[in-house]
Structure formats: structure tokens, C-alpha cells
Coordinates of C-alpha atoms and ligand atoms in Angstrom, one line a residue:
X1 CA -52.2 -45.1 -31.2
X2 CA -53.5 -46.8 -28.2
X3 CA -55.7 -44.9 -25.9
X4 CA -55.8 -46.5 -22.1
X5 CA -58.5 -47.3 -20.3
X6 CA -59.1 -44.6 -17.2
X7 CA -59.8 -47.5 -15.2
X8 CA -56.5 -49.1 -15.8
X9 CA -54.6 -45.6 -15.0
X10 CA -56.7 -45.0 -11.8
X11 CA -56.0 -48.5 -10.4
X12 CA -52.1 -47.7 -11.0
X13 CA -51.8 -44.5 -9.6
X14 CA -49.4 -44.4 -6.2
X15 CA -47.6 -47.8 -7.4
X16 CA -44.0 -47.4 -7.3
X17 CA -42.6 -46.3 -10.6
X18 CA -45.7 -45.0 -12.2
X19 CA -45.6 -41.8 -13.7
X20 CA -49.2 -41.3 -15.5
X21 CA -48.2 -38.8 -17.6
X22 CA -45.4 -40.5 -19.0
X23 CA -46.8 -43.7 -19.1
X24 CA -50.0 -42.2 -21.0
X25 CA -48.0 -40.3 -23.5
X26 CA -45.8 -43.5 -24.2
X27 CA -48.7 -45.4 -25.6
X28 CA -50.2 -42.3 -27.3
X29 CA -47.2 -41.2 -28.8
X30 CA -44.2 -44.5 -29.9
X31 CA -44.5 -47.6 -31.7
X32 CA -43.6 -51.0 -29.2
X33 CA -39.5 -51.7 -29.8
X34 CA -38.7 -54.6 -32.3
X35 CA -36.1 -57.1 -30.1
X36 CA -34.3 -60.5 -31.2
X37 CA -32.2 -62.9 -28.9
X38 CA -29.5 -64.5 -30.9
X39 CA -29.4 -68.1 -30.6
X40 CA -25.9 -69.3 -28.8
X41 CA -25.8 -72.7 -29.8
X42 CA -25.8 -71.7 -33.9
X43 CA -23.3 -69.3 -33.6
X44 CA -24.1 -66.0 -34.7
X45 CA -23.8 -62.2 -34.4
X46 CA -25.6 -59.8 -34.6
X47 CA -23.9 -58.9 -37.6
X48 CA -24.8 -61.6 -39.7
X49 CA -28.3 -61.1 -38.7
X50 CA -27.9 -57.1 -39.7
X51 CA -26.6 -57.8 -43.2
X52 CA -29.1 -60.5 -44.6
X53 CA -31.7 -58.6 -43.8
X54 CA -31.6 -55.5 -46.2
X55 CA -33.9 -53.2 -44.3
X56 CA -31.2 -52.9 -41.3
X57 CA -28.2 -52.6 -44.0
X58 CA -28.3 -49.1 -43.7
X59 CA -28.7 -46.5 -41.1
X60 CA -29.0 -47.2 -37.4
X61 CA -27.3 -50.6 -36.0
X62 CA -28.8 -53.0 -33.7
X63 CA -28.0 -52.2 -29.9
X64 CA -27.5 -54.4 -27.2
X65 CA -30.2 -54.8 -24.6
X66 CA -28.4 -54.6 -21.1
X67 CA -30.0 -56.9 -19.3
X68 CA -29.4 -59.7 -22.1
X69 CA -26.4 -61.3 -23.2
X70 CA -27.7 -61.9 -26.4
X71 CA -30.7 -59.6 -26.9
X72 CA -30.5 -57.0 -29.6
X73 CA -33.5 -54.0 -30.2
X74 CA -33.6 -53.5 -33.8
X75 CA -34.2 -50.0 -35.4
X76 CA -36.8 -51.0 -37.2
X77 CA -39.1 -54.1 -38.0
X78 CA -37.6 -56.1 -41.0
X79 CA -39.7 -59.1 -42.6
X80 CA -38.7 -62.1 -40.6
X81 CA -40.9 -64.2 -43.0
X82 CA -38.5 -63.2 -45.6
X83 CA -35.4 -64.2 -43.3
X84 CA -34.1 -67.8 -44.2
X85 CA -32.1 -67.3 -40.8
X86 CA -35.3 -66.9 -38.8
X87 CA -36.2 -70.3 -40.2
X88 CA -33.0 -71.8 -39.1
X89 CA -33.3 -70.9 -35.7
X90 CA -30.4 -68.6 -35.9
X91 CA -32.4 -66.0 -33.5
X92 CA -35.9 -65.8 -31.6
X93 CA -38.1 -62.6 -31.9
X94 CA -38.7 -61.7 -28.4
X95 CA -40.0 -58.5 -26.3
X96 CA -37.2 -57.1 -24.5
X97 CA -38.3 -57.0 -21.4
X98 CA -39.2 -60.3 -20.7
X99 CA -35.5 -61.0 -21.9
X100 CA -35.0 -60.1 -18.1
X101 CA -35.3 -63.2 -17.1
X102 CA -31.7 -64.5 -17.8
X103 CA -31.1 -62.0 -15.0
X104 CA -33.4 -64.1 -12.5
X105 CA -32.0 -67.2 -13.2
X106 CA -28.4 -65.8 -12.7
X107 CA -28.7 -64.9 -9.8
X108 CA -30.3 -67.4 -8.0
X109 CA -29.2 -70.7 -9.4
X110 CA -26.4 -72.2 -10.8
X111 CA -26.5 -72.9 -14.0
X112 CA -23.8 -75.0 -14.3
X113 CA -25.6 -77.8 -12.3
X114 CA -27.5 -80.0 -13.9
X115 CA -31.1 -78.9 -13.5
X116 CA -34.4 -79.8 -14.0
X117 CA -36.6 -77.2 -14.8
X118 CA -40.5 -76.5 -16.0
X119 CA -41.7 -73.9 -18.3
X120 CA -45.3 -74.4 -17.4
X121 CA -47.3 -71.6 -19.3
X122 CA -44.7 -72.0 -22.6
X123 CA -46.2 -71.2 -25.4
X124 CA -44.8 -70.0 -28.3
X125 CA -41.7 -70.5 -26.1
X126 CA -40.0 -67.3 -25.9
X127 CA -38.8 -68.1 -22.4
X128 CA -38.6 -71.8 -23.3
X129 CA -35.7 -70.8 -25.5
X130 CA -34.1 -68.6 -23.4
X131 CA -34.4 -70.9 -20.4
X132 CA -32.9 -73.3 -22.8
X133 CA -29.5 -71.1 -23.3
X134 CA -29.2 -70.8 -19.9
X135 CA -28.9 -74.0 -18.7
X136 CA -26.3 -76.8 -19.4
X137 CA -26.5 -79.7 -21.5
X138 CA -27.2 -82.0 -18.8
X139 CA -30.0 -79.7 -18.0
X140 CA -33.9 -80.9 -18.3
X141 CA -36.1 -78.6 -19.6
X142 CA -40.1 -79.9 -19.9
X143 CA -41.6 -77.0 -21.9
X144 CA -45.2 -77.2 -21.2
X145 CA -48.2 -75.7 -22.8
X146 CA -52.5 -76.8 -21.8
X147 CA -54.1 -75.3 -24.8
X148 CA -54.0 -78.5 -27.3
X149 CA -53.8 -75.6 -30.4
X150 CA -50.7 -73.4 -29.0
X151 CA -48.4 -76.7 -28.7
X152 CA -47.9 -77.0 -32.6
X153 CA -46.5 -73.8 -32.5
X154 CA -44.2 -74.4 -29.3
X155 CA -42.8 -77.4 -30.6
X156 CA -42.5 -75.9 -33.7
X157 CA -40.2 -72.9 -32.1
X158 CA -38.7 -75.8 -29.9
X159 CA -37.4 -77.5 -33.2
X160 CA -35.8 -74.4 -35.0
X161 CA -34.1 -73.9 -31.7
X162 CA -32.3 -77.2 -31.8
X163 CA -31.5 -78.7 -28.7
X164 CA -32.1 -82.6 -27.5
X165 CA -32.7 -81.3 -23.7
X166 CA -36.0 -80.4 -24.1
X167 CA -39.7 -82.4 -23.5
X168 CA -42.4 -80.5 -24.9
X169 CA -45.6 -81.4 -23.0
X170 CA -49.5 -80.6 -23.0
X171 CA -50.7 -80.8 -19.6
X172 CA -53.1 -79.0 -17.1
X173 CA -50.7 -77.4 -14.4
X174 CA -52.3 -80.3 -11.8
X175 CA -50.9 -83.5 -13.8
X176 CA -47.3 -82.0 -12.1
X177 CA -48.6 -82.9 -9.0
X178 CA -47.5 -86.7 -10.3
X179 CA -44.0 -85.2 -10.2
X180 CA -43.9 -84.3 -5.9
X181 CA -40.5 -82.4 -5.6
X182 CA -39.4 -82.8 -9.2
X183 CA -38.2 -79.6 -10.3
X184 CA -35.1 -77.6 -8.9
X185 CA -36.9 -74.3 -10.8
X186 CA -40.5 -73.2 -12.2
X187 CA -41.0 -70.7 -14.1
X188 CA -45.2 -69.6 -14.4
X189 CA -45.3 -66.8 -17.1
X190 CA -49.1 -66.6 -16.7
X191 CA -52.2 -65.7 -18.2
X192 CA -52.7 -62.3 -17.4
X193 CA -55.0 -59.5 -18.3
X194 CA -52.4 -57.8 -20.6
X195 CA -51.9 -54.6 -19.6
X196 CA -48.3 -54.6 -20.5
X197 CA -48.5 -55.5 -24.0
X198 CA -50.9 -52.6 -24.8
X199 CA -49.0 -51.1 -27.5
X200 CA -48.2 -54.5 -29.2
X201 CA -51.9 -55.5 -29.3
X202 CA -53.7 -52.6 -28.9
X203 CA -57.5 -54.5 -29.9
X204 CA -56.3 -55.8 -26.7
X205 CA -57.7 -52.6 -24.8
X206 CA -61.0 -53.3 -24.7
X207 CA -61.1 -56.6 -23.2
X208 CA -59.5 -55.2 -20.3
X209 CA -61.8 -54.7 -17.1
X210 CA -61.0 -54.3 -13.3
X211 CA -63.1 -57.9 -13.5
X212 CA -61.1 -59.2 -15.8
X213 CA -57.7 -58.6 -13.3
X214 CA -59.7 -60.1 -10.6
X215 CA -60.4 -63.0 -12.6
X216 CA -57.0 -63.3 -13.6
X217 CA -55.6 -63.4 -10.1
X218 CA -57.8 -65.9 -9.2
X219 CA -56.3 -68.4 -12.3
X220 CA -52.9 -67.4 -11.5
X221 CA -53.1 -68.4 -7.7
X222 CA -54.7 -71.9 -8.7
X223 CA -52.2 -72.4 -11.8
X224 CA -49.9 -71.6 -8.9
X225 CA -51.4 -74.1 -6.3
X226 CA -51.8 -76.9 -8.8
X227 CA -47.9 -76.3 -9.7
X228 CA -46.3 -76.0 -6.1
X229 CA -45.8 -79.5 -5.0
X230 CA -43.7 -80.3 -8.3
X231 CA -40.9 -78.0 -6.9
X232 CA -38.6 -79.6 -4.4
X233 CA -37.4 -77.7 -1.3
X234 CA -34.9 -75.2 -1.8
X235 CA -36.3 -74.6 -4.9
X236 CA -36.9 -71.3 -7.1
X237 CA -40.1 -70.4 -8.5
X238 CA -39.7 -67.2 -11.2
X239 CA -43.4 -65.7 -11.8
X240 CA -44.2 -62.9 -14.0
X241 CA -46.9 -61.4 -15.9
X242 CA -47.6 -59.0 -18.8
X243 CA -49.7 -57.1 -16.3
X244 CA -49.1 -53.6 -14.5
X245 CA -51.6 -54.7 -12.0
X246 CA -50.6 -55.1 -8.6
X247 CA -53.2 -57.8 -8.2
X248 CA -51.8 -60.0 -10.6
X249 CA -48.1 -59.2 -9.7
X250 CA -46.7 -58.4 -5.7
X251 CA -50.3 -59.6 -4.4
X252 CA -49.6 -63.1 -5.8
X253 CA -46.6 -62.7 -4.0
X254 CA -47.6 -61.9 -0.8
X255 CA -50.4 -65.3 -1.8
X256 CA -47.2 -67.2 -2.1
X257 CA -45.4 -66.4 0.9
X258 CA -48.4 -66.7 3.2
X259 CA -50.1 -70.0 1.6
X260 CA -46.6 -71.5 0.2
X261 CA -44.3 -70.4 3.1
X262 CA -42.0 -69.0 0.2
X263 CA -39.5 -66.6 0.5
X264 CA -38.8 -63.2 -2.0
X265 CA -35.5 -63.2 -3.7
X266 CA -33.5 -60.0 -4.9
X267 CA -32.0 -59.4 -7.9
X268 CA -29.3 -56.9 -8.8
X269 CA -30.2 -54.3 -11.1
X270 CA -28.3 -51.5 -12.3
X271 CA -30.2 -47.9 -12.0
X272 CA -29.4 -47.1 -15.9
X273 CA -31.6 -50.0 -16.6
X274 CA -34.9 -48.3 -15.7
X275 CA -36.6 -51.2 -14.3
X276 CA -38.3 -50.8 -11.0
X277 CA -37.8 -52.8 -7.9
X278 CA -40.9 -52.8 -5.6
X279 CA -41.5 -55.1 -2.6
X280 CA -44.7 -56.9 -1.9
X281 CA -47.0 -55.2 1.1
X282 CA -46.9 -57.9 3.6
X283 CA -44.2 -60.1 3.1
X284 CA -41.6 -57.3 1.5
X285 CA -41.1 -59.9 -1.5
X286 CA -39.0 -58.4 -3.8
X287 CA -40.4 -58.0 -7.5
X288 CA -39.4 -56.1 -11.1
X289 CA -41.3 -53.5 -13.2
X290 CA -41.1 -52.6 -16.5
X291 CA -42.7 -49.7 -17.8
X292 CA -42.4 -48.4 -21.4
X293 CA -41.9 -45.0 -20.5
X294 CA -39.1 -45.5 -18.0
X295 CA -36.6 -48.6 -20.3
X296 CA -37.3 -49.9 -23.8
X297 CA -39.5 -52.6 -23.8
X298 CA -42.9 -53.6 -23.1
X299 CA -44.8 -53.8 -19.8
X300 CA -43.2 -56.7 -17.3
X301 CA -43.4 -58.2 -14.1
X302 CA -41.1 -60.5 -12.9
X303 CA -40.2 -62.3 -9.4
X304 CA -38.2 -65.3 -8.0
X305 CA -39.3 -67.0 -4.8
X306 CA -37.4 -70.2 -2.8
X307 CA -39.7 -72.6 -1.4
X308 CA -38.4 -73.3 2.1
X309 CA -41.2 -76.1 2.5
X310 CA -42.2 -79.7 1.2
X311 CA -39.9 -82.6 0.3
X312 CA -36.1 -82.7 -0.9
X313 CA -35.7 -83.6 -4.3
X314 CA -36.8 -87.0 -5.4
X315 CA -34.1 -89.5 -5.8
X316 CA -34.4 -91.1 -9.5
X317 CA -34.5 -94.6 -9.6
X318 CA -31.9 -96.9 -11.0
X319 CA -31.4 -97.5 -14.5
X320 CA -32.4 -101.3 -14.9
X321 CA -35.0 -100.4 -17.5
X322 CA -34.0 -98.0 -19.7
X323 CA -36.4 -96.1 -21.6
X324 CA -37.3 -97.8 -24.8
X325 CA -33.5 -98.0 -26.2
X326 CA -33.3 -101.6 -26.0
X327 CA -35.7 -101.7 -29.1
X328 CA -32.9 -99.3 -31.1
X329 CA -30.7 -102.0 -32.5
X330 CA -27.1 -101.8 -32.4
X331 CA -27.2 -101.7 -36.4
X332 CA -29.2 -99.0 -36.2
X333 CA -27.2 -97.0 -33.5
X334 CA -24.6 -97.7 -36.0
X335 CA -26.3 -95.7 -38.4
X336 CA -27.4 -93.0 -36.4
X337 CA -24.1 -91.7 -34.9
X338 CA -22.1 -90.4 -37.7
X339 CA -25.3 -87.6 -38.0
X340 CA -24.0 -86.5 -34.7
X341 CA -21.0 -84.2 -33.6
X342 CA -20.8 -85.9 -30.1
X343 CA -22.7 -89.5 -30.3
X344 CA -21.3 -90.4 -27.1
X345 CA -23.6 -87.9 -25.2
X346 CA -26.8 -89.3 -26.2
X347 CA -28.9 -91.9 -25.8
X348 CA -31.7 -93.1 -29.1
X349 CA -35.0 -94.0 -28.4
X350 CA -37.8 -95.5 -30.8
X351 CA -41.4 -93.7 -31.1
X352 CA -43.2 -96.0 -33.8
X353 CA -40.9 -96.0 -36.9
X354 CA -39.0 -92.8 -35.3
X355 CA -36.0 -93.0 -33.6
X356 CA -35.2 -90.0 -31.4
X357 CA -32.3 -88.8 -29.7
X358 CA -32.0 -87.6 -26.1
X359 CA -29.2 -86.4 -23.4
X360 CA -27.4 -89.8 -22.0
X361 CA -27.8 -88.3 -18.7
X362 CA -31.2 -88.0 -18.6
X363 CA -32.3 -91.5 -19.5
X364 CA -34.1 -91.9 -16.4
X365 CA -36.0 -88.4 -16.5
X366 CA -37.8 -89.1 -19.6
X367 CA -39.0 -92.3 -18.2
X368 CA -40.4 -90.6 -15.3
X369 CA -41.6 -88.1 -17.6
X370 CA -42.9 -90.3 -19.6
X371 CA -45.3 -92.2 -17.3
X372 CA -46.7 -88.8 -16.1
X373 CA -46.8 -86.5 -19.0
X374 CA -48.8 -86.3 -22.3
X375 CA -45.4 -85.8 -24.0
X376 CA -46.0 -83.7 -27.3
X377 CA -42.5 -83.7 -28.7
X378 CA -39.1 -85.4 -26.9
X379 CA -35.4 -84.4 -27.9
X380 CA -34.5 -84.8 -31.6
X381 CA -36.4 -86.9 -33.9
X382 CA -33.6 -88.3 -36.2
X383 CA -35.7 -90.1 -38.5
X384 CA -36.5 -93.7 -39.9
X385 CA -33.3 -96.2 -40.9
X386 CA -34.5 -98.4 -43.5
X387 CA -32.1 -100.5 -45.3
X388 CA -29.3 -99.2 -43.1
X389 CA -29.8 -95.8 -44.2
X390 CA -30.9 -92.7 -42.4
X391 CA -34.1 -91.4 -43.6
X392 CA -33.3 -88.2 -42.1
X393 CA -36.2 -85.7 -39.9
X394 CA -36.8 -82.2 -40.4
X395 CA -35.6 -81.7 -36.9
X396 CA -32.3 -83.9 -37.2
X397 CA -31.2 -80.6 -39.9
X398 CA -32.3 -78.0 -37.7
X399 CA -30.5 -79.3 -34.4
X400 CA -27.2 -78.1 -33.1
X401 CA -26.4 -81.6 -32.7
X402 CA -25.7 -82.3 -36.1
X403 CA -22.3 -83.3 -37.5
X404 CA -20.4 -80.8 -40.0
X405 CA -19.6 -84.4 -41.9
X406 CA -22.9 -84.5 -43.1
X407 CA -22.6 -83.6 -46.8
X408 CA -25.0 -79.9 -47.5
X409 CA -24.7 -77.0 -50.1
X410 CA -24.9 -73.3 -49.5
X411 CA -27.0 -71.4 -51.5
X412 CA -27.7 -67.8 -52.0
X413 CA -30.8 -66.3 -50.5
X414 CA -33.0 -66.0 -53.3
X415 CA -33.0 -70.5 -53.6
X416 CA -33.2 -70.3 -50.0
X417 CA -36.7 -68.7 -50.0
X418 CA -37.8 -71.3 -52.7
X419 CA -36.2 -73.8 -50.8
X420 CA -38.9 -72.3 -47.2
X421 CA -41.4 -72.4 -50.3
X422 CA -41.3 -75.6 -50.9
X423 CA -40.7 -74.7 -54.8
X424 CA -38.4 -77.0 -57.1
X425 CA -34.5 -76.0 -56.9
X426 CA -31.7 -76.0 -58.7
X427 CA -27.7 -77.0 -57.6
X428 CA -24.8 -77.8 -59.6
X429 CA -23.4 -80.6 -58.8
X430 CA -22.7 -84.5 -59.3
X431 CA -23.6 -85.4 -55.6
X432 CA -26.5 -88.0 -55.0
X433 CA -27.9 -88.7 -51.9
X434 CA -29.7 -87.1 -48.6
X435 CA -27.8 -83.3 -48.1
X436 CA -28.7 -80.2 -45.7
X437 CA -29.7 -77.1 -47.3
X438 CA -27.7 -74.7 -46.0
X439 CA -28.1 -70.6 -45.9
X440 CA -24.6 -68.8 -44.6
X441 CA -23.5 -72.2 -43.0
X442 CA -27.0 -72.8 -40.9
X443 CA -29.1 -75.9 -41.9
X444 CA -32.4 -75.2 -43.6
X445 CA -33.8 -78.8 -44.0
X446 CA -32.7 -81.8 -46.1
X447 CA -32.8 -82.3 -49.9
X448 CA -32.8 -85.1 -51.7
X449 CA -30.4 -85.2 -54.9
X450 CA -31.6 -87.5 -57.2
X451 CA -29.2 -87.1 -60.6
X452 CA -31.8 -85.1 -62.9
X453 CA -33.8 -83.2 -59.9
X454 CA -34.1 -82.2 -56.2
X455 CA -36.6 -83.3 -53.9
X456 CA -37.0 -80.7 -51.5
X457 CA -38.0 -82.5 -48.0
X458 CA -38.9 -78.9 -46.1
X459 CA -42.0 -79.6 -43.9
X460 CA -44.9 -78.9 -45.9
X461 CA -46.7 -77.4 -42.6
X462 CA -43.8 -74.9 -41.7
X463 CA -43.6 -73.4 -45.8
X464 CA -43.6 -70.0 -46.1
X465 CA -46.4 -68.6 -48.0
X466 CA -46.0 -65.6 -49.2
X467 CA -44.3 -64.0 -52.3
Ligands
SAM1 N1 -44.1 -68.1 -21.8 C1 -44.6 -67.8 -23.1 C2 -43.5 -67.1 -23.9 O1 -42.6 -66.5 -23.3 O2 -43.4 -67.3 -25.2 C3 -45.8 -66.9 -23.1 C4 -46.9 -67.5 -22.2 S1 -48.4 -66.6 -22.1 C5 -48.0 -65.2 -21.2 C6 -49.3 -67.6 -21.1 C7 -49.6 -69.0 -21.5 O3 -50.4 -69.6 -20.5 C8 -50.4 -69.1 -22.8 O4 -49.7 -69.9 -23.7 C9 -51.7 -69.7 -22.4 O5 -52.2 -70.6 -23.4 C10 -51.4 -70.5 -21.2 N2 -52.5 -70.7 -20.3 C11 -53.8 -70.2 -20.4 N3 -54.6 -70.7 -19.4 C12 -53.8 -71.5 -18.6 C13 -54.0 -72.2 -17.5 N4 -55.2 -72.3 -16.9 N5 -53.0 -73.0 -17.0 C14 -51.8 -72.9 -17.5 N6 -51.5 -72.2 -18.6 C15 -52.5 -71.5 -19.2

């Protein structure tokens, strides 16, 4: 039971939306709602995910969130540890309201384009991946994260997801300045005080002070600053916070229309939603509540801007050195594309003994990228061809690049755990060679069949350790 802070209530009193009462007996009174997006490029329902995991095989169903396309609450909070399909990227845990977001991005770009497009604050990457559904192929995304010990776990959540058009980076938001008019959208989720996220984390209660939002402000309007000359003209900038205070949500907006000469941008919302549209006090930016008593979800704030100043986009320059694929021989090329369902979209790249697979069309971003950018993680590593064989990378298994050719064995959930264990397991079969583990059709990692055992190549660091 989490009891708030008098302070925090005070300081929210008279903001559109905010009913005290409700909001006080909301944290007093209900557990935070349990949410999953699905993961579009692996193909599943919400069904699947329902009847592997037996705590939601009775009883009440999942139910759509509204604002998501593929966001489900869940009655109740299974054991995702214990989910092989949580392992395989099949869905991402994520708080409802933040789901939101696909909203923004409707409605004021076009998806379809080909975009490029920063996730500054991205760690673990819950709007990473959904940013990553969003967009097309041909897309960019650089999924960035400044604290060196949060990136394992982005990259990490990056990999399950399974894409090849995504650059996972660990920068300070002022080494994008190197990229003037880069991006055609930012998104800064910042660091906030926390307020929304109260009945999650309710230890975090006690860090929160009225200094604490002032301090925040502060680091949001220079994260901001550092960030702004990365997005071209015409650009959109999404900002949001976990924060019910107005000082870390439509003051920064007002900040950003006065300092950035950026303009507010609505987005349609339907009443039966319960989310709350305010506008900032000066400029009459438009922004999004989220209150817990009012829609089911955590606390939220969330606003898109277009910057109306600074330079066009930058024009990429021509192709004459491509990015390290002239050390990928043709032999190995040769190799590499029967592991892939379309080989013609990509281009390879080598990374010491690691060859690594990217989107053809944006050859000439990860160059640029590359000579600004402390890149973490790039596209798909593939693996090592020795002998002209593939020694294959965890990642390679988990992508949604990978070809259905690729020989792999289905096994029932109870291997499937040992499998994420890292224990010894058993198949029955004649086959030798490199094969995908797979758990109802979805890639688990690669085994090695070897006549009289089975090498089990799951990634030592990602094993699941308990029983
Ligand atoms: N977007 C993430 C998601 O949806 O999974 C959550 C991001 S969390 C709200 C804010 C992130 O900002 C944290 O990962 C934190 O490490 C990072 N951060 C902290 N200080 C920062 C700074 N000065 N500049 C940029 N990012 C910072």
C-alpha cells in the first residue's frame, strides 16, 4: 500500500484532471496493472501467450489496451521467468500507459517513410521496441542509453526483439550534437522524479522531494538542450515523463517553445480512454496525462513538439566507401545468406571475427553513426564463418530475419526451460549439425547436435536461474 507524500498532493492540486481523492485512494487501495505488447514481427496472439502460461489458462482473459495495437493488460502477473516465449522475444512487458506512445507517432509522422529516429533515454528499451514496430524496415533507429551499466540490459531486450534496424549506443545526450539535423524524430523519455510509477516502486516514495522535481527539471531542460540540434527542421520531438509534476511536464514545454522556437502538436484521443489533455500555460502546448484513478495504467506524461527552427535534414554522402563490407568476402557472403529469409535486403559487415548484418539501405547511416557514436551493439551479429561454415550468434536465432530453411526442433516446455537453463538436453533424432531450439515455432537459441550429445550454445549471461 503506498501512502503519498502530502507534499506531492498539495503541489498537484488545481491541475487539470486531478481528483485527490481518487488519486489518493488509488494508491491506497489497487495493485499497478500487469501489461505486455506483443511483438509483430514474431507473429503472435495473445492467445498463444494466454495458454503457455498456466496462471492465465483459466478465469479472466487478457484485454486489449485501446490506445495500443498490440498491448494487452493481463489479469494477473504470471512468472515471465518461467515463459520460454518471454525469452524469445515473442512479447515485451511494458506499463500501459506509456504504450501511448504509438498514438504520438501516428499522428504526426508517417511511418511509412523511411526515418531516422533517436531513442535517447532507452534503457531497458520499452519504447525502443515499440518505436521499433512502428517504423519500417528502411527505418533507423539508434537506441541510446549514458549509464555504461543499463546498456547490457538494452541491448539485451534489443536482441530478443530481433530486428537488424537498430544501433544501440552509450552516449551523453551532447555527443548528438556531432549529428546537426540528423534525426526526423526524438523521443526524450527522461529521468524524472517518479511520481507516476508510485505504486510500481513504492520505496520510491521517499526519495521524492519538491527539490528533487526542481532538480529534475533542471536535467531534463539540459538533456533537452544538449539533444536539440540533432533534429532537423520540421522535425518531431515526443517528451514524456513518469512524473505528475507540472514542472517536469507542460513547463518543459512552455521551456521548449520559448528557448527552441518549437511548436505543441495535438493528438486525438477518445474520451472513453481517460487520459487527460492539458495545454501548457504560455504557449498552449498540448500535452497527455495519465492518472491511475481515471484509465488503467500508471502515471504518464507525454507530448510531441515540431521544431520549426535550425537546418533541413543533412544530405548523406555518397556511397564510395562503404562501411567495412569490403573486408566480408564474397565466400563468406556466400555463406551467410541462406541464414536469411530476404538476403537481398542487407548489407554484412565485419566487427573483429564477427560478421554482422544491417539494412542495405542504411549503409551510409551506420558510417556516419559510426564516426560519432560509441556504438554498443549494431544490427544482427551473425556470427564467425570458419571453414565455410556459419558459426552461428545468439542473436542470428533470436532475429526475425532468419530463414525457416534453417534446420530446428520443437520441443515441449519443460526442455525448453533446461534449454534457458543452460542444463544438458535430450532430442531424438539422427540430425548433426548447428539447429535452432525452437518453443511453439519461435527460436530459442542454437544447439549443437553432435551424434551422442547436445551442446546447448544459449548465452551463458542471459540463463535463467531459477528452479
Ligand atoms: N525509455 C525507457 C523505456 O521505455 O524502457 C525508460 C527510460 S527511463 C524513464 C530514463 C533513462 O534516462 C534511464 O535509463 C536513465 O539511465 C537515463 N538517464 C539518466 N540520466 C540521464 C542523463 N543525464 N541524460 C540522458 N539519460 C539519462
Amino acid at each position: 500500500m503506498a501512502i503519498l507524500p502530502d507534499a506531492l498532493i498539495r503541489s498537484l492540486q488545481g491541475l487539470p484532471g486531478f481528483d485527490a481523492a481518487a488519486f489518493t485512494t488509488v494508491h491506497a487501495q489497487e495493485a499497478p496493472v500487469t501489461s505486455i505488447r506483443l511483438n509483430p514481427q514474431k507473429a503472435f496472439s495473445s492467445q498463444h501467450i494466454t495458454s503457455n502460461l498456466p496462471a492465465l489458462q483459466a478465469g479472466p482473459q487478457p484485454e486489449r489496451i485501446p490506445w495500443s495495437s498490440q498491448g494487452y493488460y493481463l489479469p494477473l502477473r504470471p512468472s515471465f521467468t518461467l515463459d520460454p516465449l518471454f525469452h524469445a522475444g515473442a512479447y515485451y512487458v511494458q506499463e500501459a500507459s506509456s504504450m501511448f506512445l504509438e498514438e504520438v507517432v501516428g499522428a504526426t509522422l508517417d511511418v511509412k517513410e523511411p526515418l531516422r529516429v533517436l531513442d535517447l533515454c532507452a534503457a531497458p528499451g520499452g519504447k525502443s521496441t515499440l518505436l521499433q514496430s512502428l517504423l519500417s524496415p528502411e527505418s533507423i533507429l539508434v537506441s541510446n542509453e549514458v549509464i555504461k551499466t543499463r546498456v547490457n540490459i538494452l541491448a539485451e531486450n534489443i536482441s530478443k526483439w530481433g530486428a537488424a534496424n537498430v544501433i544501440v549506443t552509450n552516449n551523453d545526450p551532447r555527443d548528438f550534437q556531432r549529428l546537426e539535423s540528423y534525426f526526423d524524430l526524438v523521443v526524450v523519455d527522461a529521468p524524472c522524479s517518479g511520481s507516476g510509477l508510485f505504486r510500481k516502486d513504492p520505496e520510491a516514495i521517499n526519495e521524492w522531494s519538491e527539490a528533487n522535481v526542481v532538480l529534475c527539471s533542471q536535467r531534463q531542460q539540459r538533456i533537452l538542450a544538449d539533444v536539440m540540434p540533432a533534429l532537423k527542421k520540421g522535425g518531431i520531438l515526443i517528451y514524456s515523463t513518469c512524473s505528475y509534476s507540472p514542472e517536469e511536464d507542460e513547463a518543459i514545454g512552455d521551456w521548449l517553445c520559448a528557448e527552441f522556437g518549437m511548436t505543441g502538436l495535438q493528438v486525438p484521443i477518445e474520451e472513453a480512454w481517460g487520459i487527460v489533455e492539458t495545454v501548457s500555460e504560455k504557449h498552449k502546448a498540448p500535452g497527455y496525462r495519465f492518472y491511475p484513478d481515471k484509465l488503467k495504467g500508471e502515471g504518464f506524461f507525454i507530448a510531441a513538439f515540431r521544431k520549426t527552427s535550425g537546418g533541413e535534414t543533412v544530405k548523406t554522402p555518397g556511397t564510395k566507401h562503404k562501411t567495412g563490407s569490403d573486408s566480408v568476402s564474397k565466400k563468406e557472403r556466400e555463406v551467410l545468406r541462406p541464414f536469411l529469409r530476404e538476403p537481398d535486403r542487407y548489407f554484412f559487415i565485419r566487427q573483429q571475427d564477427q560478421l554482422i548484418t544491417l539494412p542495405a539501405s542504411r549503409e551510409d547511416d551506420l558510417r556516419i553513426l559510426q564516426s560519432s557514436l560509441y556504438i554498443r551493439k549494431a544490427g544482427v551479429r551473425m556470427g564467425t564463418v570458419i571453414r565455410e561454415e556459419l558459426v552461428p550468434e545468439h542473436e542470428l536465432a533470436v532475429s526475425t530475419l532468419i530463414n525457416a530453411t534453417v534446420p530446428g526442433f520443437d520441443v515441449d516446455e519443460t526442455t525448453a526451460l533446461d534449454y534457458l537453463r543452460r542444463e544438458a538436453i535430450r532430442i531424438d533424432t539422427e540430425f548433426k549439425g548447428w539447429a535452432l531450439l525452437r518453443f511453439t515455432g519461435l527460436p530459442l537459441g542454437w544447439i549443437k547436435m553432435l551424434g551422442n550429445r547436445i551442446n546447448n550454445y544459449y548465452p551463458a549471461s542471459w540463463r535463467i536461474l531459477n528452479k
